[in-house]
Coordinates of C-alpha atoms in Angstrom, one line a residue:
D13 CA 0.0 0.0 0.0
V14 CA 1.1 3.6 -0.7
N15 CA -0.1 6.2 1.8
C16 CA 0.0 9.6 0.3
F17 CA -0.7 13.1 1.5
R18 CA -0.7 16.6 0.0
K19 CA 2.1 18.6 1.6
H20 CA 0.8 22.0 0.4
G21 CA -2.6 23.4 -0.5
H22 CA -4.5 23.1 -3.8
N23 CA -2.4 26.0 -5.2
E24 CA 0.2 28.5 -4.0
A25 CA -2.6 30.8 -2.7
D26 CA -4.3 28.1 -0.7
D27 CA -3.7 27.4 3.0
P28 CA -5.1 24.0 3.9
A29 CA -4.6 24.7 7.6
F30 CA -7.8 26.8 7.5
T31 CA -9.9 23.7 7.5
Q32 CA -7.4 21.0 8.5
P33 CA -5.3 22.6 11.3
L34 CA -4.4 19.4 13.2
L35 CA -3.5 17.4 10.1
Y36 CA -1.3 20.1 8.6
R37 CA 0.4 20.8 11.9
K38 CA 1.5 17.2 11.9
I39 CA 2.5 17.4 8.2
R40 CA 4.7 20.4 8.9
E41 CA 6.4 18.6 11.7
M42 CA 7.3 15.7 9.5
P43 CA 10.9 15.4 8.1
S44 CA 11.2 16.0 4.3
I45 CA 11.1 13.1 1.9
S46 CA 14.8 13.6 1.1
A47 CA 15.7 13.5 4.8
L48 CA 13.6 10.3 5.3
F49 CA 15.1 8.6 2.3
S50 CA 18.6 9.6 3.2
E51 CA 18.1 8.1 6.7
E52 CA 16.9 4.8 5.1
L53 CA 19.9 4.6 2.8
V54 CA 22.3 5.2 5.7
K55 CA 20.6 2.5 7.8
A56 CA 20.8 0.1 4.9
G57 CA 24.5 0.8 4.4
E58 CA 24.0 2.0 0.9
L59 CA 25.4 5.4 1.6
T60 CA 27.2 7.3 4.4
K61 CA 25.7 10.4 5.9
E62 CA 28.5 12.4 4.3
E63 CA 27.8 11.0 0.9
C64 CA 24.1 11.9 1.2
G65 CA 25.1 15.4 2.1
E66 CA 27.5 15.7 -0.9
I67 CA 24.7 14.5 -3.2
Q68 CA 22.4 17.3 -1.9
K69 CA 25.2 19.9 -2.2
G70 CA 25.9 18.7 -5.8
L71 CA 22.3 19.1 -6.8
R72 CA 22.2 22.5 -5.3
R73 CA 25.3 23.6 -7.2
H74 CA 23.7 22.2 -10.5
L75 CA 20.5 24.2 -9.8
D76 CA 22.3 27.4 -9.0
A77 CA 24.4 27.0 -12.2
S78 CA 21.3 26.5 -14.3
L79 CA 19.7 29.6 -12.8
E80 CA 22.7 31.7 -13.7
K81 CA 22.7 30.3 -17.2
V82 CA 19.0 31.2 -17.7
K83 CA 19.8 34.8 -16.8
T84 CA 22.2 35.1 -19.8
V85 CA 19.9 33.4 -22.4
K86 CA 18.1 35.8 -24.8
K87 CA 14.4 35.6 -24.2
S88 CA 12.4 34.0 -27.0
S89 CA 8.8 34.7 -28.0
T90 CA 6.2 33.3 -25.7
F91 CA 4.5 31.8 -28.7
E92 CA 7.6 30.3 -30.3
G93 CA 7.0 26.6 -31.1
S94 CA 3.2 27.1 -30.7
V95 CA 1.0 24.6 -32.4
A96 CA -1.7 27.3 -32.8
V97 CA -3.2 27.4 -36.3
H98 CA -3.5 30.8 -38.0
Q99 CA -6.1 30.6 -40.7
I100 CA -7.5 33.1 -43.1
P101 CA -10.4 35.2 -41.9
F102 CA -14.0 34.0 -42.5
D103 CA -15.7 35.6 -45.5
F104 CA -18.9 35.2 -47.4
S105 CA -17.4 34.4 -50.8
P106 CA -19.5 31.8 -52.6
V107 CA -18.1 28.3 -52.4
E108 CA -18.5 25.9 -55.3
T109 CA -20.5 23.0 -53.8
A110 CA -22.6 21.9 -56.8
V111 CA -22.0 18.3 -58.0
P112 CA -22.2 17.0 -61.6
K113 CA -25.2 14.7 -62.2
K114 CA -22.9 11.9 -63.4
D115 CA -21.3 11.8 -60.0
L116 CA -24.6 11.9 -58.2
D117 CA -25.8 9.0 -60.4
K118 CA -23.0 6.9 -58.9
V119 CA -24.2 7.7 -55.4
I120 CA -27.9 7.0 -56.1
M121 CA -26.9 3.7 -57.7
A122 CA -25.2 2.6 -54.6
L123 CA -28.0 3.9 -52.3
S124 CA -30.7 2.0 -54.2
T125 CA -29.0 -1.3 -55.0
C126 CA -29.6 -4.2 -52.7
P127 CA -27.1 -7.0 -52.9
E128 CA -28.3 -10.4 -54.1
G129 CA -29.6 -12.6 -51.4
F130 CA -29.8 -9.7 -48.9
N131 CA -33.2 -9.6 -47.0
L132 CA -33.9 -5.9 -46.7
N133 CA -36.7 -4.9 -44.4
P134 CA -39.8 -4.2 -46.6
K135 CA -40.4 -0.7 -45.0
I136 CA -36.8 0.3 -45.8
K137 CA -37.1 -1.1 -49.3
R138 CA -40.2 1.1 -50.0
Q139 CA -38.3 4.1 -48.7
V140 CA -35.2 3.3 -50.8
D141 CA -37.3 2.7 -54.0
A142 CA -39.2 6.0 -53.4
K143 CA -36.0 8.0 -53.1
A144 CA -34.6 6.4 -56.3
K145 CA -37.8 7.2 -58.1
N146 CA -37.7 10.8 -57.0
Y147 CA -34.1 11.1 -58.0
K148 CA -34.8 9.8 -61.4
S149 CA -37.7 12.3 -61.9
G150 CA -35.4 15.2 -60.7
Q151 CA -38.1 16.2 -58.1
G152 CA -38.9 15.5 -54.5
I153 CA -35.4 15.1 -53.1
D154 CA -36.0 14.9 -49.4
W155 CA -33.7 15.6 -46.5
G156 CA -32.4 12.1 -45.9
L157 CA -31.6 11.6 -49.6
A158 CA -29.9 15.0 -49.9
E159 CA -27.7 14.2 -46.9
L160 CA -26.6 10.8 -48.3
L161 CA -25.9 12.4 -51.7
A162 CA -23.7 15.0 -50.0
F163 CA -21.8 12.2 -48.2
G164 CA -21.4 10.1 -51.3
S165 CA -20.3 13.1 -53.5
L166 CA -17.6 14.0 -50.9
M167 CA -16.4 10.4 -50.8
L168 CA -16.1 10.4 -54.6
E169 CA -13.8 13.4 -54.2
G170 CA -11.6 11.7 -51.6
T171 CA -13.1 13.2 -48.5
P172 CA -13.9 10.5 -45.8
V173 CA -17.1 11.0 -43.8
R174 CA -17.7 10.0 -40.2
L175 CA -21.1 10.2 -38.4
S176 CA -21.9 9.2 -34.9
G177 CA -24.8 9.6 -32.5
Q178 CA -27.4 7.7 -30.5
D179 CA -29.4 6.5 -33.4
S180 CA -27.3 7.7 -36.4
E181 CA -27.3 4.5 -38.5
R182 CA -31.1 4.6 -39.1
G183 CA -31.6 8.2 -37.9
T184 CA -33.7 9.0 -34.8
F185 CA -36.7 9.5 -37.1
S186 CA -35.9 6.5 -39.4
H187 CA -35.1 8.8 -42.3
R188 CA -31.5 7.9 -43.0
H189 CA -30.8 4.1 -43.1
A190 CA -27.1 4.6 -43.8
A191 CA -26.6 0.9 -42.7
W192 CA -28.9 -2.0 -43.6
Y193 CA -29.4 -5.1 -41.5
D194 CA -30.5 -8.4 -43.1
S195 CA -33.9 -9.3 -41.7
K196 CA -32.9 -13.0 -41.2
D197 CA -29.3 -13.1 -40.1
R198 CA -28.6 -9.4 -39.2
S199 CA -25.6 -9.2 -41.4
R200 CA -24.7 -5.5 -42.0
Y201 CA -24.5 -3.8 -45.4
V202 CA -23.5 -0.1 -45.9
P203 CA -24.5 1.1 -49.4
L204 CA -22.1 4.0 -49.5
L205 CA -19.1 1.7 -49.0
N206 CA -20.1 -0.2 -52.1
M207 CA -20.2 2.9 -54.4
E208 CA -18.4 2.8 -57.7
D209 CA -15.2 4.9 -57.8
R210 CA -15.3 5.5 -54.0
Q211 CA -12.2 7.4 -52.9
G212 CA -13.0 8.2 -49.2
K213 CA -14.2 5.9 -46.4
F214 CA -17.5 6.1 -44.6
C215 CA -18.0 5.4 -40.9
V216 CA -21.4 5.5 -39.2
Y217 CA -21.8 4.5 -35.6
N218 CA -24.6 4.2 -33.0
S219 CA -22.9 5.7 -30.0
L220 CA -23.5 5.3 -26.3
L221 CA -25.8 7.6 -24.4
S222 CA -23.2 9.8 -22.8
E223 CA -23.4 13.0 -24.8
A224 CA -20.3 14.6 -23.2
A225 CA -18.1 11.5 -23.8
V226 CA -19.1 11.1 -27.4
L227 CA -19.0 14.7 -28.4
A228 CA -15.6 15.1 -26.7
F229 CA -14.3 12.0 -28.7
D230 CA -15.8 13.3 -32.0
Y231 CA -14.4 16.8 -31.4
G232 CA -10.9 15.3 -30.8
Y233 CA -11.4 13.1 -33.9
S234 CA -12.0 16.2 -36.0
L235 CA -8.7 17.7 -34.7
D236 CA -6.7 14.6 -35.3
Y237 CA -8.2 13.8 -38.7
P238 CA -8.9 17.2 -40.3
S239 CA -9.4 15.8 -43.8
M240 CA -12.6 14.0 -42.7
L241 CA -16.1 15.4 -42.5
A242 CA -16.8 14.5 -38.8
I243 CA -20.4 14.8 -37.6
W244 CA -22.0 14.3 -34.2
E245 CA -25.8 14.0 -34.1
A246 CA -27.9 14.4 -31.0
Q247 CA -30.9 12.1 -30.7
F248 CA -32.9 15.3 -30.0
G249 CA -31.2 18.7 -29.9
D250 CA -32.4 19.1 -26.3
F251 CA -29.9 16.4 -25.2
A252 CA -26.9 18.4 -26.3
N253 CA -27.1 20.1 -22.8
G254 CA -25.5 16.9 -21.6
A255 CA -22.4 17.9 -23.5
Q256 CA -22.5 21.6 -22.6
V257 CA -19.0 21.5 -21.1
I258 CA -17.5 20.3 -24.4
I259 CA -19.5 22.9 -26.3
D260 CA -18.3 25.7 -24.0
Q261 CA -14.7 24.7 -23.4
F262 CA -13.8 23.5 -26.9
I263 CA -16.2 23.9 -29.8
M264 CA -17.1 27.6 -29.1
S265 CA -13.8 28.8 -27.8
A266 CA -10.8 26.6 -28.7
E267 CA -9.7 28.6 -31.7
D268 CA -9.6 31.8 -29.7
K269 CA -7.9 30.2 -26.7
W270 CA -5.4 27.9 -28.3
G271 CA -5.6 28.3 -32.1
A272 CA -7.1 24.8 -32.3
V273 CA -9.4 24.7 -35.4
S274 CA -12.1 22.2 -36.1
D275 CA -14.9 21.9 -38.7
L276 CA -16.9 19.4 -36.7
V277 CA -20.6 19.4 -37.6
L278 CA -23.3 19.2 -34.9
L279 CA -26.8 18.0 -36.0
L280 CA -29.3 19.0 -33.3
P281 CA -32.9 18.1 -34.1
H282 CA -34.9 21.2 -33.2
G283 CA -38.5 22.3 -33.7
F284 CA -41.7 22.9 -31.8
E285 CA -44.1 20.1 -32.7
G286 CA -46.0 19.4 -29.5
Q287 CA -43.6 16.9 -28.1
G288 CA -43.0 18.7 -24.9
P289 CA -40.2 20.6 -23.2
E290 CA -37.6 17.9 -23.4
H291 CA -38.1 17.2 -27.2
S292 CA -38.5 20.6 -28.8
S293 CA -35.4 22.8 -28.4
A294 CA -31.7 22.5 -29.1
R295 CA -31.3 25.8 -27.2
L296 CA -30.4 27.8 -30.2
E297 CA -30.0 30.9 -28.0
R298 CA -27.1 29.4 -26.1
F299 CA -25.1 28.8 -29.2
L300 CA -25.8 32.3 -30.5
Q301 CA -24.8 33.8 -27.2
G302 CA -21.4 32.3 -27.6
C303 CA -20.9 33.6 -31.2
A304 CA -18.1 36.1 -31.6
E305 CA -15.0 36.6 -33.7
D306 CA -16.4 34.3 -36.4
N307 CA -15.8 31.3 -34.1
V308 CA -18.6 29.0 -35.5
V309 CA -21.3 28.8 -38.1
V310 CA -24.9 28.5 -36.8
A311 CA -27.7 27.6 -39.2
N312 CA -31.3 26.6 -39.3
L313 CA -31.9 25.3 -42.8
S314 CA -35.3 25.0 -44.6
T315 CA -34.5 22.9 -47.6
P316 CA -32.7 19.7 -48.4
A317 CA -30.6 21.5 -51.0
Q318 CA -29.4 24.0 -48.4
Y319 CA -28.4 21.1 -46.2
F320 CA -26.6 19.4 -49.1
H321 CA -24.6 22.5 -49.8
A322 CA -23.9 23.3 -46.2
L323 CA -22.3 19.9 -45.6
R324 CA -20.2 20.1 -48.7
R325 CA -19.2 23.7 -47.9
Q326 CA -17.6 22.4 -44.7
K327 CA -14.8 20.7 -46.7
K328 CA -14.6 23.1 -49.6
K329 CA -13.9 26.4 -47.9
E330 CA -10.3 27.5 -47.0
F331 CA -11.0 27.9 -43.3
A332 CA -12.3 25.5 -40.7
K333 CA -15.2 26.4 -38.4
P334 CA -17.6 24.2 -36.4
L335 CA -21.0 24.0 -38.1
I336 CA -24.0 23.9 -35.7
I337 CA -27.2 23.0 -37.5
M338 CA -30.7 23.1 -36.0
S339 CA -31.7 20.0 -37.9
P340 CA -35.4 19.2 -38.7
K341 CA -37.8 16.5 -37.4
S342 CA -41.2 16.8 -39.1
L343 CA -39.6 18.4 -42.2
L344 CA -37.9 15.1 -42.9
R345 CA -41.2 13.9 -44.3
H346 CA -43.0 17.2 -45.1
K347 CA -44.3 17.2 -48.7
Q348 CA -43.2 20.7 -49.4
C349 CA -39.8 20.4 -47.8
V350 CA -38.1 18.9 -50.9
S351 CA -35.7 20.1 -53.5
E352 CA -35.2 19.6 -57.2
L353 CA -32.1 17.7 -58.4
K354 CA -30.9 20.8 -60.3
E355 CA -30.6 22.6 -57.0
L356 CA -27.8 20.1 -56.1
T357 CA -26.1 20.2 -59.5
K358 CA -26.2 24.0 -60.2
A359 CA -26.9 26.0 -57.0
T360 CA -24.8 26.9 -53.9
F361 CA -25.5 27.7 -50.3
E362 CA -27.6 30.8 -49.5
E363 CA -27.5 32.7 -46.2
F364 CA -31.1 34.0 -46.9
I365 CA -33.9 32.7 -49.2
P366 CA -36.3 35.4 -50.5
D367 CA -40.0 34.5 -51.1
P368 CA -40.2 32.3 -54.2
A369 CA -43.8 33.3 -54.8
P370 CA -44.5 36.7 -53.1
P371 CA -47.9 38.3 -53.1
A372 CA -48.5 40.9 -55.9
R373 CA -48.5 43.9 -53.5
P374 CA -47.1 42.9 -50.2
D375 CA -47.2 45.4 -47.3
T376 CA -45.6 43.1 -44.7
L377 CA -42.2 41.4 -44.5
V378 CA -42.1 38.4 -42.3
M379 CA -38.7 37.1 -41.5
C380 CA -38.3 33.6 -40.0
S381 CA -36.1 30.5 -40.0
G382 CA -36.5 26.7 -40.2
K383 CA -39.7 24.8 -39.8
V384 CA -42.0 27.7 -39.0
Y385 CA -41.6 28.9 -42.6
Y386 CA -43.8 26.0 -43.8
D387 CA -46.5 26.8 -41.1
L388 CA -46.5 30.4 -42.4
L389 CA -46.6 29.2 -46.0
E390 CA -49.6 26.9 -45.4
A391 CA -51.5 29.6 -43.5
R392 CA -50.8 32.2 -46.2
E393 CA -52.3 29.9 -48.8
G394 CA -55.6 30.0 -46.9
I395 CA -55.7 33.8 -47.0
R396 CA -57.8 35.2 -49.9
S397 CA -55.6 38.3 -50.4
P398 CA -52.2 37.7 -48.7
K399 CA -50.1 40.8 -48.0
A400 CA -47.0 39.2 -46.4
S401 CA -43.8 38.3 -48.2
I402 CA -41.6 35.7 -46.3
L403 CA -37.8 35.9 -46.0
R404 CA -36.0 33.0 -44.6
V405 CA -32.8 33.4 -42.5
E406 CA -30.8 30.3 -43.1
Q407 CA -27.5 31.2 -41.4
F408 CA -27.7 33.2 -38.2
Y409 CA -23.9 33.5 -37.7
P410 CA -21.8 34.8 -39.2
F411 CA -24.6 37.2 -40.3
N412 CA -24.2 38.5 -43.9
N413 CA -25.3 42.2 -43.3
E414 CA -24.6 43.3 -46.9
K415 CA -26.8 40.6 -48.4
F416 CA -29.5 41.1 -45.9
E417 CA -29.7 44.8 -46.6
A418 CA -29.9 44.2 -50.3
L419 CA -32.8 41.7 -49.9
T420 CA -34.8 43.8 -47.6
K421 CA -34.3 47.2 -49.3
P422 CA -37.5 46.8 -51.4
F423 CA -39.4 46.7 -48.1
A424 CA -38.1 50.0 -46.8
K425 CA -41.7 51.4 -46.7
A426 CA -43.5 48.2 -45.7
K427 CA -46.4 48.7 -43.2
R428 CA -45.1 45.9 -41.0
V429 CA -41.7 44.2 -40.6
V430 CA -41.9 41.1 -38.4
W431 CA -39.6 38.5 -36.9
C432 CA -41.5 35.3 -36.4
Q433 CA -40.2 32.4 -34.4
E434 CA -41.6 29.3 -32.6
E435 CA -39.5 29.6 -29.5
P436 CA -40.4 31.7 -26.5
E437 CA -39.2 35.3 -26.6
N438 CA -36.3 34.7 -24.2
M439 CA -35.1 31.8 -26.4
G440 CA -34.5 31.2 -30.1
A441 CA -32.8 33.7 -32.3
W442 CA -34.7 36.9 -31.4
S443 CA -32.4 38.4 -28.7
F444 CA -29.3 37.8 -30.9
L445 CA -30.9 38.9 -34.2
A446 CA -32.9 41.9 -33.1
P447 CA -30.1 44.5 -33.2
L448 CA -28.7 43.0 -36.5
L449 CA -32.1 43.1 -38.1
E450 CA -32.7 46.7 -36.9
E451 CA -29.3 47.8 -38.2
G452 CA -30.0 46.3 -41.6
L453 CA -33.6 47.5 -41.9
G454 CA -33.2 50.9 -40.3
R455 CA -36.1 50.1 -38.1
K456 CA -36.9 47.7 -35.2
P457 CA -38.8 44.7 -36.4
E458 CA -41.9 43.5 -34.5
Y459 CA -41.5 40.4 -32.5
V460 CA -44.1 37.6 -33.1
G461 CA -43.7 34.3 -31.2
R462 CA -44.4 32.7 -27.8
T463 CA -44.1 34.8 -24.7
A464 CA -41.1 34.4 -22.5
T465 CA -41.2 31.2 -20.4
A466 CA -39.0 29.2 -18.1
S467 CA -39.7 26.0 -19.9
P468 CA -38.9 25.7 -23.6
A469 CA -42.3 24.3 -24.6
T470 CA -45.7 23.3 -23.3
G471 CA -46.4 19.6 -22.5
S472 CA -49.9 19.9 -23.9
L473 CA -50.4 19.1 -27.6
T474 CA -53.7 21.0 -27.6
L475 CA -52.1 24.1 -26.1
H476 CA -49.1 23.8 -28.5
K477 CA -51.4 23.8 -31.5
M478 CA -53.3 26.9 -30.2
E479 CA -50.0 28.8 -29.6
Q480 CA -48.7 27.8 -33.0
A481 CA -51.8 28.9 -34.9
E482 CA -51.9 32.2 -33.0
L483 CA -48.3 33.2 -33.7
V484 CA -48.6 32.3 -37.4
A485 CA -51.8 34.3 -37.8
Q486 CA -50.4 37.2 -36.0
A487 CA -47.3 37.2 -38.2
L488 CA -49.3 37.2 -41.4
G489 CA -51.7 39.8 -40.1
A490 CA -54.6 37.4 -40.4
E491 CA -56.0 38.4 -37.0
M492 CA -55.9 42.0 -38.0
D493 CA -57.8 41.2 -41.2
K494 CA -60.5 39.6 -39.1
E495 CA -60.8 42.5 -36.8
T496 CA -60.9 45.0 -39.7
S497 CA -63.6 43.0 -41.5

């Protein structure tokens, strides 16, 4: 057994005698380790008392000589030999992320080909066949397919892809199915690993339930293997709070503190759909609060094409930044949340998306982000004479002020300018965006959303639906129309 004790306090300013007076009185009275060991050596006949003393004097002479030598050495820079990475500043220059159709054809071939003798689950087969059919038509590319096309296209270019999370193989909402299991013998088949002309590897893992441990590992992986697109996916975005220490200590601040750069992607399912306070919010406001000095990219995307380009942009730009995505849940199967194939082969990422079909004479500008856009769109279709044009903010940070001002300039004289969000007023993007929107618009936008609450969301589905309908109607001015009529 080894019996140990701390001779001094926790640090040089700490006096342990404040709380352990008897213990530390005894410790102070004890001979030093060197004195005790010298005594043992003398007793054992290994050394004489004089030899022990000479060893101590020799060590002292060596230390004194080293101290004198240090005084004559020219001081070097504190940062000499630093491993800090100095990368070019963030900028909004467009990044070429489109992929030729001939390359995407190779990806879809792998994704839709079941090996002979493999017993694929019938439900998965229907999903696979539907995605292949939509791809062939060039229409209806959903979120899951756009993601796998992004992965596959990167792999064709030599970029390896790694995805881990609590249900990442199939996806929490059964939308991905990146790995197939034989219904009879449970043998595993990964379509992307069997892609023609594959240059990069693909790793997908169902992780353990310790968010802090897994995110810490994946963050470290992104540092150690910077050529790989590394992704950590939370089962629900709400559960990312179990890894808050990793987010605060490393992801948000490591570049500023140590020059450690990472382009790790965080997929955090987020959206208010009546599932209660533990399954609605990835706490967008916390990430935005930590945004400064272009440290991360925070996005809430509304189309599969945007997601496709955002993933590819991570490995195409000349600088590395963590990408934090408020990923969707209900939009994974929303009939309107689809993209055309040409949006993957010709377009690029957009920080904002203007209204594709605005009213003839709009007098209201509604700005929003993510899932609530489709709620607004559906409600507007039910209004006989709609007056609201809808602008989507896809990337919260870094915020492209110049582009925002150009897109909102036509609404300089609009009767109403609104920011609409699902989250309570003290959460979501409002507190972060309000001053940026006001600066770009030249006026303060009207807030429309849930009132401030301690809990992210109600646990009542009925109440949720009432709140959602009310905020959508208020944003579009539908309630005002009723009152006027």
